[in-house]
Coordinates of C-alpha atoms in Angstrom, one line a residue:
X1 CA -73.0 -46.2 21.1
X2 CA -74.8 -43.3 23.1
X3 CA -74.4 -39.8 22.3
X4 CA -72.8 -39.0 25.9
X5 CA -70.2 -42.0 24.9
X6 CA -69.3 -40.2 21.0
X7 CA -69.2 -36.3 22.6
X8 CA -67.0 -37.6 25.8
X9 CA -64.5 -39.5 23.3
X10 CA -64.8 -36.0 21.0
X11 CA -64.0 -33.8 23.8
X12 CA -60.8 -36.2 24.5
X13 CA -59.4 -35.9 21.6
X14 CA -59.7 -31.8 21.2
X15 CA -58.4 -31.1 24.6
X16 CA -55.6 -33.8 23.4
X17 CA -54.8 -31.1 20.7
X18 CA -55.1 -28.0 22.4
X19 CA -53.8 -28.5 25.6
X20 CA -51.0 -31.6 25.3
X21 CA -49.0 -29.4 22.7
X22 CA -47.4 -27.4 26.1
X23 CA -46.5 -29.9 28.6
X24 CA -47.9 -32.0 31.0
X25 CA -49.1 -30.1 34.9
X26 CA -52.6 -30.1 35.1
X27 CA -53.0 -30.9 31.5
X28 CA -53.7 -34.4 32.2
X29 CA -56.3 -34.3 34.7
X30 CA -58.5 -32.1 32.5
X31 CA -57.6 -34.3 29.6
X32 CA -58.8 -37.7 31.7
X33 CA -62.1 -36.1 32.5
X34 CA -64.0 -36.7 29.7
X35 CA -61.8 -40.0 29.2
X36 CA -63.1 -41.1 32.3
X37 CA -66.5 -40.1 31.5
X38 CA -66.2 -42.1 28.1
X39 CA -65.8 -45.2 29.7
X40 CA -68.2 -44.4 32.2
X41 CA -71.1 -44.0 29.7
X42 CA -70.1 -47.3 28.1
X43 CA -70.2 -49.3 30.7
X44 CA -73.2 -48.1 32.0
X45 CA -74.8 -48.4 28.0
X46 CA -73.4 -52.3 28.4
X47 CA -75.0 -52.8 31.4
X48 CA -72.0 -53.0 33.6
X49 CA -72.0 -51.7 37.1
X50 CA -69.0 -50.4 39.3
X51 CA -67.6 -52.9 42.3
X52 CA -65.5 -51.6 44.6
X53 CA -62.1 -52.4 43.6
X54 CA -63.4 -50.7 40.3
X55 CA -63.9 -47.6 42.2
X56 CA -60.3 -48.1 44.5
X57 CA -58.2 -49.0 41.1
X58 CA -60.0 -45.7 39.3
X59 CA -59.4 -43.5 42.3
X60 CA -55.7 -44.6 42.6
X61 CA -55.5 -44.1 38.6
X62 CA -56.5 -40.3 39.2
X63 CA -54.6 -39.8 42.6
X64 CA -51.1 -40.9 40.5
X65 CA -52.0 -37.8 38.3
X66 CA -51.7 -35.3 41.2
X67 CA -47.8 -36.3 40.4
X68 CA -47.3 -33.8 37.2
X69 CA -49.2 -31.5 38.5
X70 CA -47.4 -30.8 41.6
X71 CA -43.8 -32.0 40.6
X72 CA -41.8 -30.8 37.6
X73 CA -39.1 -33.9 37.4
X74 CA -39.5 -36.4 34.1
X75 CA -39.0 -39.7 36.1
X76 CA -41.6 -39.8 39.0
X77 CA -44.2 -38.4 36.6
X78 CA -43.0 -41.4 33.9
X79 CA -43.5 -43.8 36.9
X80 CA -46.8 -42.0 37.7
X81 CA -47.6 -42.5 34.1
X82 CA -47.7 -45.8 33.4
X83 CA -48.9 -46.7 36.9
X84 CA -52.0 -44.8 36.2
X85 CA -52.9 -46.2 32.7
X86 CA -52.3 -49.8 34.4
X87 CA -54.7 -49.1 37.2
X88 CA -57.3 -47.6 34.6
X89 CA -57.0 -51.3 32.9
X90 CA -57.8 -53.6 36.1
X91 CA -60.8 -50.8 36.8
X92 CA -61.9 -51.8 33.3
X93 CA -61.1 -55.3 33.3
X94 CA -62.6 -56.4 36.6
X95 CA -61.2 -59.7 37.8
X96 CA -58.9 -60.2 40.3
X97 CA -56.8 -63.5 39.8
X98 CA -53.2 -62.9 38.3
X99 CA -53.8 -63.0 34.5
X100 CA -56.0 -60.0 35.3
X101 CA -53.2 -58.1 37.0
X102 CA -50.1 -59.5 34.5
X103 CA -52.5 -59.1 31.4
X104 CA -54.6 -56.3 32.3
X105 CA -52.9 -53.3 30.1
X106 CA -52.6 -56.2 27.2
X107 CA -56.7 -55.1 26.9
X108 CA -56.3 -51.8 26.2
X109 CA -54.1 -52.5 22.8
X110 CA -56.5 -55.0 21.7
X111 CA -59.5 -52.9 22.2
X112 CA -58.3 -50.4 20.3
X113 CA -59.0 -52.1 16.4
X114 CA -62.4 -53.1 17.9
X115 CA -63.1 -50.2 19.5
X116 CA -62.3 -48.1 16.1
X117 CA -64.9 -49.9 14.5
X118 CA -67.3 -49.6 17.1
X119 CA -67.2 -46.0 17.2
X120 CA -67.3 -46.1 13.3
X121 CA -70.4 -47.6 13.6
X122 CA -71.8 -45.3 16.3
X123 CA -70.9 -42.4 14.8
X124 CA -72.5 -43.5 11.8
X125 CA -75.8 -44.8 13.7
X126 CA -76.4 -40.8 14.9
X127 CA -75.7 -39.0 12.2
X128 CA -78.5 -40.9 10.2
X129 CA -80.4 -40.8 13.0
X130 CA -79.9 -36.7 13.2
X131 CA -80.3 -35.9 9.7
X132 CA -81.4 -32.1 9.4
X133 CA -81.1 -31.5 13.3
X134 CA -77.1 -31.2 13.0
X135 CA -77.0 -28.2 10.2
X136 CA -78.5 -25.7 12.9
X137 CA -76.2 -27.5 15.8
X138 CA -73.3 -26.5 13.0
X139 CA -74.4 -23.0 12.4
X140 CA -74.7 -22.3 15.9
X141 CA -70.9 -23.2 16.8
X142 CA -69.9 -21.7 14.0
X143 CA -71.1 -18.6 14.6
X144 CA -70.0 -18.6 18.2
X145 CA -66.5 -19.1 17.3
X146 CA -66.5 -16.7 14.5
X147 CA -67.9 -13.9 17.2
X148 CA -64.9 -15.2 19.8
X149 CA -61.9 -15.0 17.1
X150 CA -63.1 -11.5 15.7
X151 CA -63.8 -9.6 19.4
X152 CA -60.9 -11.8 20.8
X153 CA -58.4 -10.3 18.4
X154 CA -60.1 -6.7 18.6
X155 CA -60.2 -6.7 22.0
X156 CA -56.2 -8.4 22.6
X157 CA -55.0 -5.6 20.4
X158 CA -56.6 -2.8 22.3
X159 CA -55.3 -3.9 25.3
X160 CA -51.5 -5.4 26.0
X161 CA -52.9 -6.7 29.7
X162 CA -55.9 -8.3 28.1
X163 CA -53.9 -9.8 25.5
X164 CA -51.8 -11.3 27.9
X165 CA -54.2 -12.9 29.8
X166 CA -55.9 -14.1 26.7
X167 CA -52.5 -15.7 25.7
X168 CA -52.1 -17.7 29.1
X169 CA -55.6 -18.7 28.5
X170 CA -55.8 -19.8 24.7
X171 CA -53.4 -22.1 23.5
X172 CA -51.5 -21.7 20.8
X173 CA -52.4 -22.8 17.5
X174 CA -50.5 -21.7 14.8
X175 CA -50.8 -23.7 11.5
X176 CA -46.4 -24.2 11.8
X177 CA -47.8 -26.7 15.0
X178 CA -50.8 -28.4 13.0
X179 CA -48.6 -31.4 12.7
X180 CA -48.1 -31.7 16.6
X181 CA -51.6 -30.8 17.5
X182 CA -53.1 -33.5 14.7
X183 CA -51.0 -36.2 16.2
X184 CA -51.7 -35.5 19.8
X185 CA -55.8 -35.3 18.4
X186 CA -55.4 -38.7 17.2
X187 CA -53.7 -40.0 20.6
X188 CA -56.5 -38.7 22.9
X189 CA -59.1 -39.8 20.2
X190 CA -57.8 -43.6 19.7
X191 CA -56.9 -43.8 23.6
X192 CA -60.6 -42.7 24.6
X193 CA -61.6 -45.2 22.4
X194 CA -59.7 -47.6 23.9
X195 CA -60.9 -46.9 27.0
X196 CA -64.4 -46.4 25.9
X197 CA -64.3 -50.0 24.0
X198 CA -62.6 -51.7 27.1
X199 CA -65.2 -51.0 29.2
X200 CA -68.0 -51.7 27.5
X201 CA -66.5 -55.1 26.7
X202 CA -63.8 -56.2 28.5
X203 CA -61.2 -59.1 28.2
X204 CA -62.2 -61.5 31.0
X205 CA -58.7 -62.4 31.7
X206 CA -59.5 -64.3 34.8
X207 CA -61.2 -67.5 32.3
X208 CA -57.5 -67.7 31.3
X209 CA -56.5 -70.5 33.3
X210 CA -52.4 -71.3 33.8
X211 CA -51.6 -75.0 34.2
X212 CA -50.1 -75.4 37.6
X213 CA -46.7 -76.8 38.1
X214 CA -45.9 -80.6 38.9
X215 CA -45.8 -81.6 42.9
X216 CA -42.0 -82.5 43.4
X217 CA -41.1 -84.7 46.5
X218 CA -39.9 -82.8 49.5
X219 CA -36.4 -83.5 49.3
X220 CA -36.3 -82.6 45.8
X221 CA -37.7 -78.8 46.2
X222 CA -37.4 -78.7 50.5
X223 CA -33.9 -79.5 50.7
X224 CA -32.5 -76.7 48.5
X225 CA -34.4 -74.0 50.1
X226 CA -33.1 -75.3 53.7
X227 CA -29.2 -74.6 52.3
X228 CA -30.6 -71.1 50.8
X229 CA -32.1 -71.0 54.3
X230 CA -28.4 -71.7 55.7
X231 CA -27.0 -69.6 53.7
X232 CA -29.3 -66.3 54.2
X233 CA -28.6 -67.0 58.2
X234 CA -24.8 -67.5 58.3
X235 CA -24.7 -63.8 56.1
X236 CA -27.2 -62.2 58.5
X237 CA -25.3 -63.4 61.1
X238 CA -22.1 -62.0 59.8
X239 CA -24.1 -58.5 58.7
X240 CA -25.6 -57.9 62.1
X241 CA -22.6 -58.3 64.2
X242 CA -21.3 -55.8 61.7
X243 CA -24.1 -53.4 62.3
X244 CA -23.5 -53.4 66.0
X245 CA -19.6 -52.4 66.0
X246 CA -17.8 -53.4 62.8
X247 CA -18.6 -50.4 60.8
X248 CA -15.9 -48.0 62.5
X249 CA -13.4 -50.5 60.9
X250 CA -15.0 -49.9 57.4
X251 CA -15.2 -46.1 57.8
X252 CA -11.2 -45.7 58.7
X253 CA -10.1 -47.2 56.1
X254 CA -7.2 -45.7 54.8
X255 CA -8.3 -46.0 51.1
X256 CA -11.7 -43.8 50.4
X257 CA -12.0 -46.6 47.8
X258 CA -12.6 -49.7 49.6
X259 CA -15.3 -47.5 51.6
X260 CA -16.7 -46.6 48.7
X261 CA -16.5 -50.4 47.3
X262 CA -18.4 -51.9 50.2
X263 CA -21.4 -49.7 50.6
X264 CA -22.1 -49.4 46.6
X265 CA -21.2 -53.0 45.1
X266 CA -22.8 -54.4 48.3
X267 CA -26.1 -52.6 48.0
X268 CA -26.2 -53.8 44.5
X269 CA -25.2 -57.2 44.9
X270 CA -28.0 -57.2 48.1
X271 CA -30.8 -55.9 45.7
X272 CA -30.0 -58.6 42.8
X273 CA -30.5 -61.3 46.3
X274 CA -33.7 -60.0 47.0
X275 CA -35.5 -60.1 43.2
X276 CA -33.9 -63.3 42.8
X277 CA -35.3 -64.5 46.2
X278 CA -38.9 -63.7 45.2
X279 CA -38.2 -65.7 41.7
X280 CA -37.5 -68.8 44.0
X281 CA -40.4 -68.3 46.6
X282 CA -42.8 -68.3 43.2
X283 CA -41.2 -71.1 41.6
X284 CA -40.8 -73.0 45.3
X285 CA -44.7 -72.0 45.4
X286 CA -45.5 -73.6 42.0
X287 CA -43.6 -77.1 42.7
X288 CA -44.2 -77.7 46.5
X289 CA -46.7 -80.3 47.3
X290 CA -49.2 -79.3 49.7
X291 CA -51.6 -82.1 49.3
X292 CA -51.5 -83.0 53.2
X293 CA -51.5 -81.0 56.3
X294 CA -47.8 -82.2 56.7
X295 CA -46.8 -80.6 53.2
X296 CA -48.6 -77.5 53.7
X297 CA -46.7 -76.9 57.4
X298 CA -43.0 -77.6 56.0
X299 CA -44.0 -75.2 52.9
X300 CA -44.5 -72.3 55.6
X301 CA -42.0 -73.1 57.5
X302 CA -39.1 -72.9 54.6
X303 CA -40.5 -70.4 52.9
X304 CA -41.3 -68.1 56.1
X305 CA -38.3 -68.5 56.9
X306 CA -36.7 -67.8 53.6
X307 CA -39.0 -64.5 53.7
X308 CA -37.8 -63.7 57.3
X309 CA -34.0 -63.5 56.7
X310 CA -34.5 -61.8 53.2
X311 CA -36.0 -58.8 55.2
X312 CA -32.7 -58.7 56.9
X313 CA -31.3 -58.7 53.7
X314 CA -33.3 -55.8 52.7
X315 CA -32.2 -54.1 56.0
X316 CA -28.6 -54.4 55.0
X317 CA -29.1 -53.3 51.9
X318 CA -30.9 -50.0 53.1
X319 CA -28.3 -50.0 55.7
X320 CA -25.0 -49.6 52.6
X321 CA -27.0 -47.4 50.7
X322 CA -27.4 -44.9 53.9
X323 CA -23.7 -45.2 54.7
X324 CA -22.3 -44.0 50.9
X325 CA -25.5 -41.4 51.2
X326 CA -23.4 -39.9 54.1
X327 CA -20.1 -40.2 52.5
X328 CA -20.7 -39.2 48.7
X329 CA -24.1 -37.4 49.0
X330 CA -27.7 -38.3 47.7
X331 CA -28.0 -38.4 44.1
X332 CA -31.6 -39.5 42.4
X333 CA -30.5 -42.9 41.0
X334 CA -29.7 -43.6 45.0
X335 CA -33.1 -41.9 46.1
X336 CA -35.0 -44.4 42.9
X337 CA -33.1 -48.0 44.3
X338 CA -33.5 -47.1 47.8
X339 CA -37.0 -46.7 47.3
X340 CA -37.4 -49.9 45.1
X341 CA -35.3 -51.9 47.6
X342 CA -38.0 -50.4 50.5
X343 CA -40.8 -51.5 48.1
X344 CA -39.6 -55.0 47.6
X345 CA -39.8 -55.2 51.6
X346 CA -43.4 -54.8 51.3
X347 CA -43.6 -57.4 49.1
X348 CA -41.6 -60.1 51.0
X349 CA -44.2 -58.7 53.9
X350 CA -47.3 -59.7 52.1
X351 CA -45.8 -62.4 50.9
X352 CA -45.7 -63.9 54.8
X353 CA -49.1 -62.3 55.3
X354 CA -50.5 -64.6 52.1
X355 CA -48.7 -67.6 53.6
X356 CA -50.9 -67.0 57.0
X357 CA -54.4 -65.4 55.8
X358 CA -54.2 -67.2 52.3
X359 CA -53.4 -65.7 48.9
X360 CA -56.4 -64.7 47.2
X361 CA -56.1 -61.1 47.8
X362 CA -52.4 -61.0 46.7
X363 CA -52.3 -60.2 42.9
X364 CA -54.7 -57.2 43.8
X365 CA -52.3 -56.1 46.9
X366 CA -49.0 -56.3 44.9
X367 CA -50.7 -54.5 42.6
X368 CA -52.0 -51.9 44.9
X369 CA -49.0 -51.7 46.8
X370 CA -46.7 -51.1 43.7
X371 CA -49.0 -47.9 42.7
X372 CA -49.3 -46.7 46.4
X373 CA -45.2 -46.9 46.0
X374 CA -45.0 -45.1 43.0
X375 CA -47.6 -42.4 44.2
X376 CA -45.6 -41.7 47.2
X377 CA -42.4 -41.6 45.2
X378 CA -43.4 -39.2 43.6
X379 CA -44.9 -36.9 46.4
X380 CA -41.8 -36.9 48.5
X381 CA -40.4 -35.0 45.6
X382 CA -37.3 -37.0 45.0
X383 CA -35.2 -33.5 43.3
X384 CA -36.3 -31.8 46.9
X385 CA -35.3 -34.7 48.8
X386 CA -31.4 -35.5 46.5
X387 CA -31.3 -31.1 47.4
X388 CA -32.3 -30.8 50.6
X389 CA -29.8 -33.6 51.7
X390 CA -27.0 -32.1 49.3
X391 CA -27.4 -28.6 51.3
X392 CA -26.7 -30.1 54.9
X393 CA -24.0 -32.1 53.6
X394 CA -22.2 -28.8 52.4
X395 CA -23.3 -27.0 55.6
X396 CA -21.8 -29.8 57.7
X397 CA -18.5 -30.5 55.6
X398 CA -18.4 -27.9 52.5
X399 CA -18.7 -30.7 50.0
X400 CA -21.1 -30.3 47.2
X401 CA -21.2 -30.9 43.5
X402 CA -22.7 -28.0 42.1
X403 CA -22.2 -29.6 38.1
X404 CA -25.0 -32.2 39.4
X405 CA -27.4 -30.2 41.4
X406 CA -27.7 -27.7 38.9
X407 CA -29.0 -30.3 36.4
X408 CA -32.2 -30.6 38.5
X409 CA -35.6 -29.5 38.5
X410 CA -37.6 -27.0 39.9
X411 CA -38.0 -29.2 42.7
X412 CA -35.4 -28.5 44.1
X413 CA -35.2 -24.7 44.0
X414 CA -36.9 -24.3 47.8
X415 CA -33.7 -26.1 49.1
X416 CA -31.1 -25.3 46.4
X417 CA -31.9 -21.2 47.3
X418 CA -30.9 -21.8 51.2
X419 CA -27.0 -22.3 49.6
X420 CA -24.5 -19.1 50.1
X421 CA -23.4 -17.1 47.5
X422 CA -21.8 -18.0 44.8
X423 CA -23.4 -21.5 45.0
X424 CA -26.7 -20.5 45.2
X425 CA -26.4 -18.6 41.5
X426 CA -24.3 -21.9 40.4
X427 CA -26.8 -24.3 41.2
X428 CA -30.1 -22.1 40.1
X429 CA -28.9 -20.7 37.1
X430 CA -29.6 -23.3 35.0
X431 CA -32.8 -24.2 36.4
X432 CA -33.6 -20.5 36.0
X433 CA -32.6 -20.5 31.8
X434 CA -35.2 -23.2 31.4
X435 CA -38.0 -22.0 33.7
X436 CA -38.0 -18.7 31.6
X437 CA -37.5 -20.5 28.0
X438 CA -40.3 -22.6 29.6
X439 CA -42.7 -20.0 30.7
X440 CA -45.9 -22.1 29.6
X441 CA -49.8 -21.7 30.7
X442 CA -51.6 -22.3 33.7
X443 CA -52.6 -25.6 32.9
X444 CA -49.1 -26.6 31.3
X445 CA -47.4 -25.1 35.0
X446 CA -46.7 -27.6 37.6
X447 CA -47.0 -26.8 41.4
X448 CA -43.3 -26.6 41.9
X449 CA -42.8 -24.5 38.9
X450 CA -44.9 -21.6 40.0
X451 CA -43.3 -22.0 43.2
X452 CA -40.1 -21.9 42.2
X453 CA -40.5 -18.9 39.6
X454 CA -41.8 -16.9 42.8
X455 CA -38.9 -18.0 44.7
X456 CA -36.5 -17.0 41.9
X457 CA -38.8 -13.5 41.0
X458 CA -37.9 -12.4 44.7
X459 CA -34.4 -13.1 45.1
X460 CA -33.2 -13.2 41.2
X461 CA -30.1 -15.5 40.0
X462 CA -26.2 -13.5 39.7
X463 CA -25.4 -14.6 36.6
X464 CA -22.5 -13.0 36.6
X465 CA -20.4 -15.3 39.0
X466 CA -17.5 -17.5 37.7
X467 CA -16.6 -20.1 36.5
X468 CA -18.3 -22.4 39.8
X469 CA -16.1 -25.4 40.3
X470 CA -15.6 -28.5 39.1
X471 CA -16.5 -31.4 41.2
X472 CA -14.4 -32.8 44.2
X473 CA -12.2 -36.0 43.9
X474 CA -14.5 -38.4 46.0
X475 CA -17.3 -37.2 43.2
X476 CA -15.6 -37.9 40.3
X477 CA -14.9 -41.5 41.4
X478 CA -18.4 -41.8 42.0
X479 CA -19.6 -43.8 38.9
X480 CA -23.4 -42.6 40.0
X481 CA -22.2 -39.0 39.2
X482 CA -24.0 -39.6 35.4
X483 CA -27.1 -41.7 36.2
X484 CA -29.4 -41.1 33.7
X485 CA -32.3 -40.2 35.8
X486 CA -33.0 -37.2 33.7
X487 CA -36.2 -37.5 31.5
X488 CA -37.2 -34.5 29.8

């Protein structure tokens, strides 16, 4: 191991400590700098050299971290999360087969005993290596932080502005948060090792070879998938003469019930279709024979045409969810499964596009097309977008459900402050409480949360309105009223 390689992992783990302790915003970025840079250095020590999906699957990794630093919900920045730490596994992997996409973040977690050990060794390696160059190294920093901690403090308590903006500056680190800070110093220094360790030697997952499925005769596999074929058409059928009239027999119902029965239970019911639809084109995939030009043409045609009325499926499903949207209101579990439903979609679509150009590229393009999702989940801001459609419905009808909106994050302040008095207080007050118990640094501070502290710094929050409603009858039959979409 490379000195680059040890100081990169080293400066991980510190910023780990100081800067994770007070949430996430720009935090991670900074943090994945010198991660990145860890790896970096190792591969290049191993000899490996960046292809270009290395360089499209790190990209998208960082790109996905623009999401906590711009948005202040849990969720999207969870999804952005996890869809970045996957990317950074294929970009350290390589490989592009399907046990390379399915396996991929396996790597990371098995690198990680290795990698300690490695390091061990490394670390080891340069410090006999260094022996009497690291005392003056020592004395140096030492002194440097002494002469920072004793002018710091002179200079913080001679003046209150300076010791403010020394405060936003400095983290905080108290001995009552050594505990915390120790534990988040061991995360960032085992996960750059991880990283580190992965790519300097990587798990070729693409020598792992699946045993593919047994041939079946064409009756035996064609002939179901032509009834599901039947099946998907006669429903279509039924759905799009619907679409073009038979709605206006839905909507005057005299029960708000049965309304509210069709659009919700149907969207569900039409989502559980589709996933289970791309569990039969993969297993329909595995057993069809496609030894002769004859097999390979029927296989298209059944399965394109399987693919074909699914996105009609999808269409009806987007379709049910718009229509209770109108009639209840947008809440975030709605904005999540719409988005999922739209994502699935895609995937029927390059699906049909693998059946015609072949499937080579199609683990890497599910896999692409699943992070692109989640990336532009989380940009459209789904607080802003479950506000800003909760506003026009109250300025159209007067319906709103304050108990809900005021649950969300600072997201949703921009549209939640173009509400009339009282309900602008009732839905920002909340939101207000926690932006100023939550008053953190610059590099803890989200976009939307500086944004929204300006917005409520201009035009400040009554709190002394009452008691603000509780929510309409429609609302509280709404079983989405509670979704837990709320991660702290």
């Amino acid at each position: 191991m490379t000195a680059p390689t040890l100081w990169a992992i080293m400066a991980t783990a510190l910023l780990s400590a100081l800067l994770f302790g007070e949430g996430l915003g720009l935090n991670l970025t900074i943090v994945a700098v010198p991660a990145v840079l860890a790896a970096a250095f190792a591969a290049r020590d191993a000899g490996r050299r960046p292809r270009p999906w290395t360089l499209v699957w790190a990209v998208g990794g960082l790109a996905l971290l623009a999401v906590p630093a711009l948005l202040d919900a849990g969720w999207p920045t969870f999804l952005a999360l996890v869809s970045a730490l996957a990317l950074t596994a294929f970009a350290l992997h390589g490989g592009r087969g399907w046990p390379s996409v399915l396996l991929g973040p396996v790597g990371l977690i098995d690198s990680l005993g290795a990698g300690t050990t490695w390091v061990w060794n490394g670390v080891r390696e340069r410090a006999g290596g260094s022996r009497g160059k690291a005392g003056p190294v020592l004395r140096t920093v030492a002194v440097a932080a002494l002469l920072l901690v004793v002018f710091g403090a002179l200079f913080a308590g001679a003046d209150a502005a300076f010791a403010e903006l020394l405060g936003s500056l400095i983290p905080d680190v108290s001995l009552s948060q050594a505990p915390w800070r120790l534990s988040l110093l061991l995360l960032g220094l085992f996960g750059a090792i991880s990283l580190a360790r992965t790519a300097a030697a990587p798990l070729r997952w693409d020598r792992v070879v699946f045993k593919p499925g047994r041939a079946r005769g064409r009756l035996e596999w064609a002939l179901p998938l032509i009834v599901l074929d039947l099946l998907f058409a006669a429903f279509n059928a039924v759905q799009l003469t619907v679409l073009l009239g038979g709605y206006d027999e839905v909507l005057s119902a005299p029960d708000p019930a049965f309304y509210s029965e069709y659009a919700r239970q149907g969207f569900w019911q039409l989502l559980v279709a589709t996933c289970l639809t791309l569990a039969v084109i993969g297993l329909a995939l595995r057993w069809a024979p496609r030894a002769d030009a004859r097999d390979r043409t029927l296989v298209r045609a059944v399965l394109g045409t399987v693919c074909v009325l699914t996105l009609v499926v999808v269409a009806s499903a987007l379709r049910r969810m718009d229509l209770y949207v109108d009639a209840y209101g947008l809440t975030r579990l709605r904005v999540s499964v719409t988005a999922m439903e739209i994502w699935l979609g895609v995937v029927i679509l390059l699906i049909m596009a693998a059946g015609v150009f072949g499937a080579r590229l199609l683990p890497r393009a599910l896999a692409a097309s699943a992070a692109a999702a989640v990336l532009a989940f989380g940009l459209a801001s789904p607080d802003a977008l479950v506000a800003e459609r909760n506003v026009e419905r109250f300025a159209e009808n007067g319906a709103i459900d304050l108990r809900y909106l005021e649950g969300l994050s600072a997201d949703a302040v921009p549209a939640l402050d173009r509400l009339p008095e009282p309900q602008r207080s009732c839905a920002l007050r909340d939101i207000d409480a926690r932006l100023r118990e939550d008053d953190g640094s610059w590099y803890a501070t989200s976009w939307s949360q500086a944004r929204a502290r300006d917005i409520l710094r201009d035009r400040a929050v009554n709190r002394s309105v009452g008691p603000c409603g509780e929510p309409s009858r429609e609302e509280e039959y709404d079983p989405y009223a509670d979704d837990p979409y709320d991660v702290p």
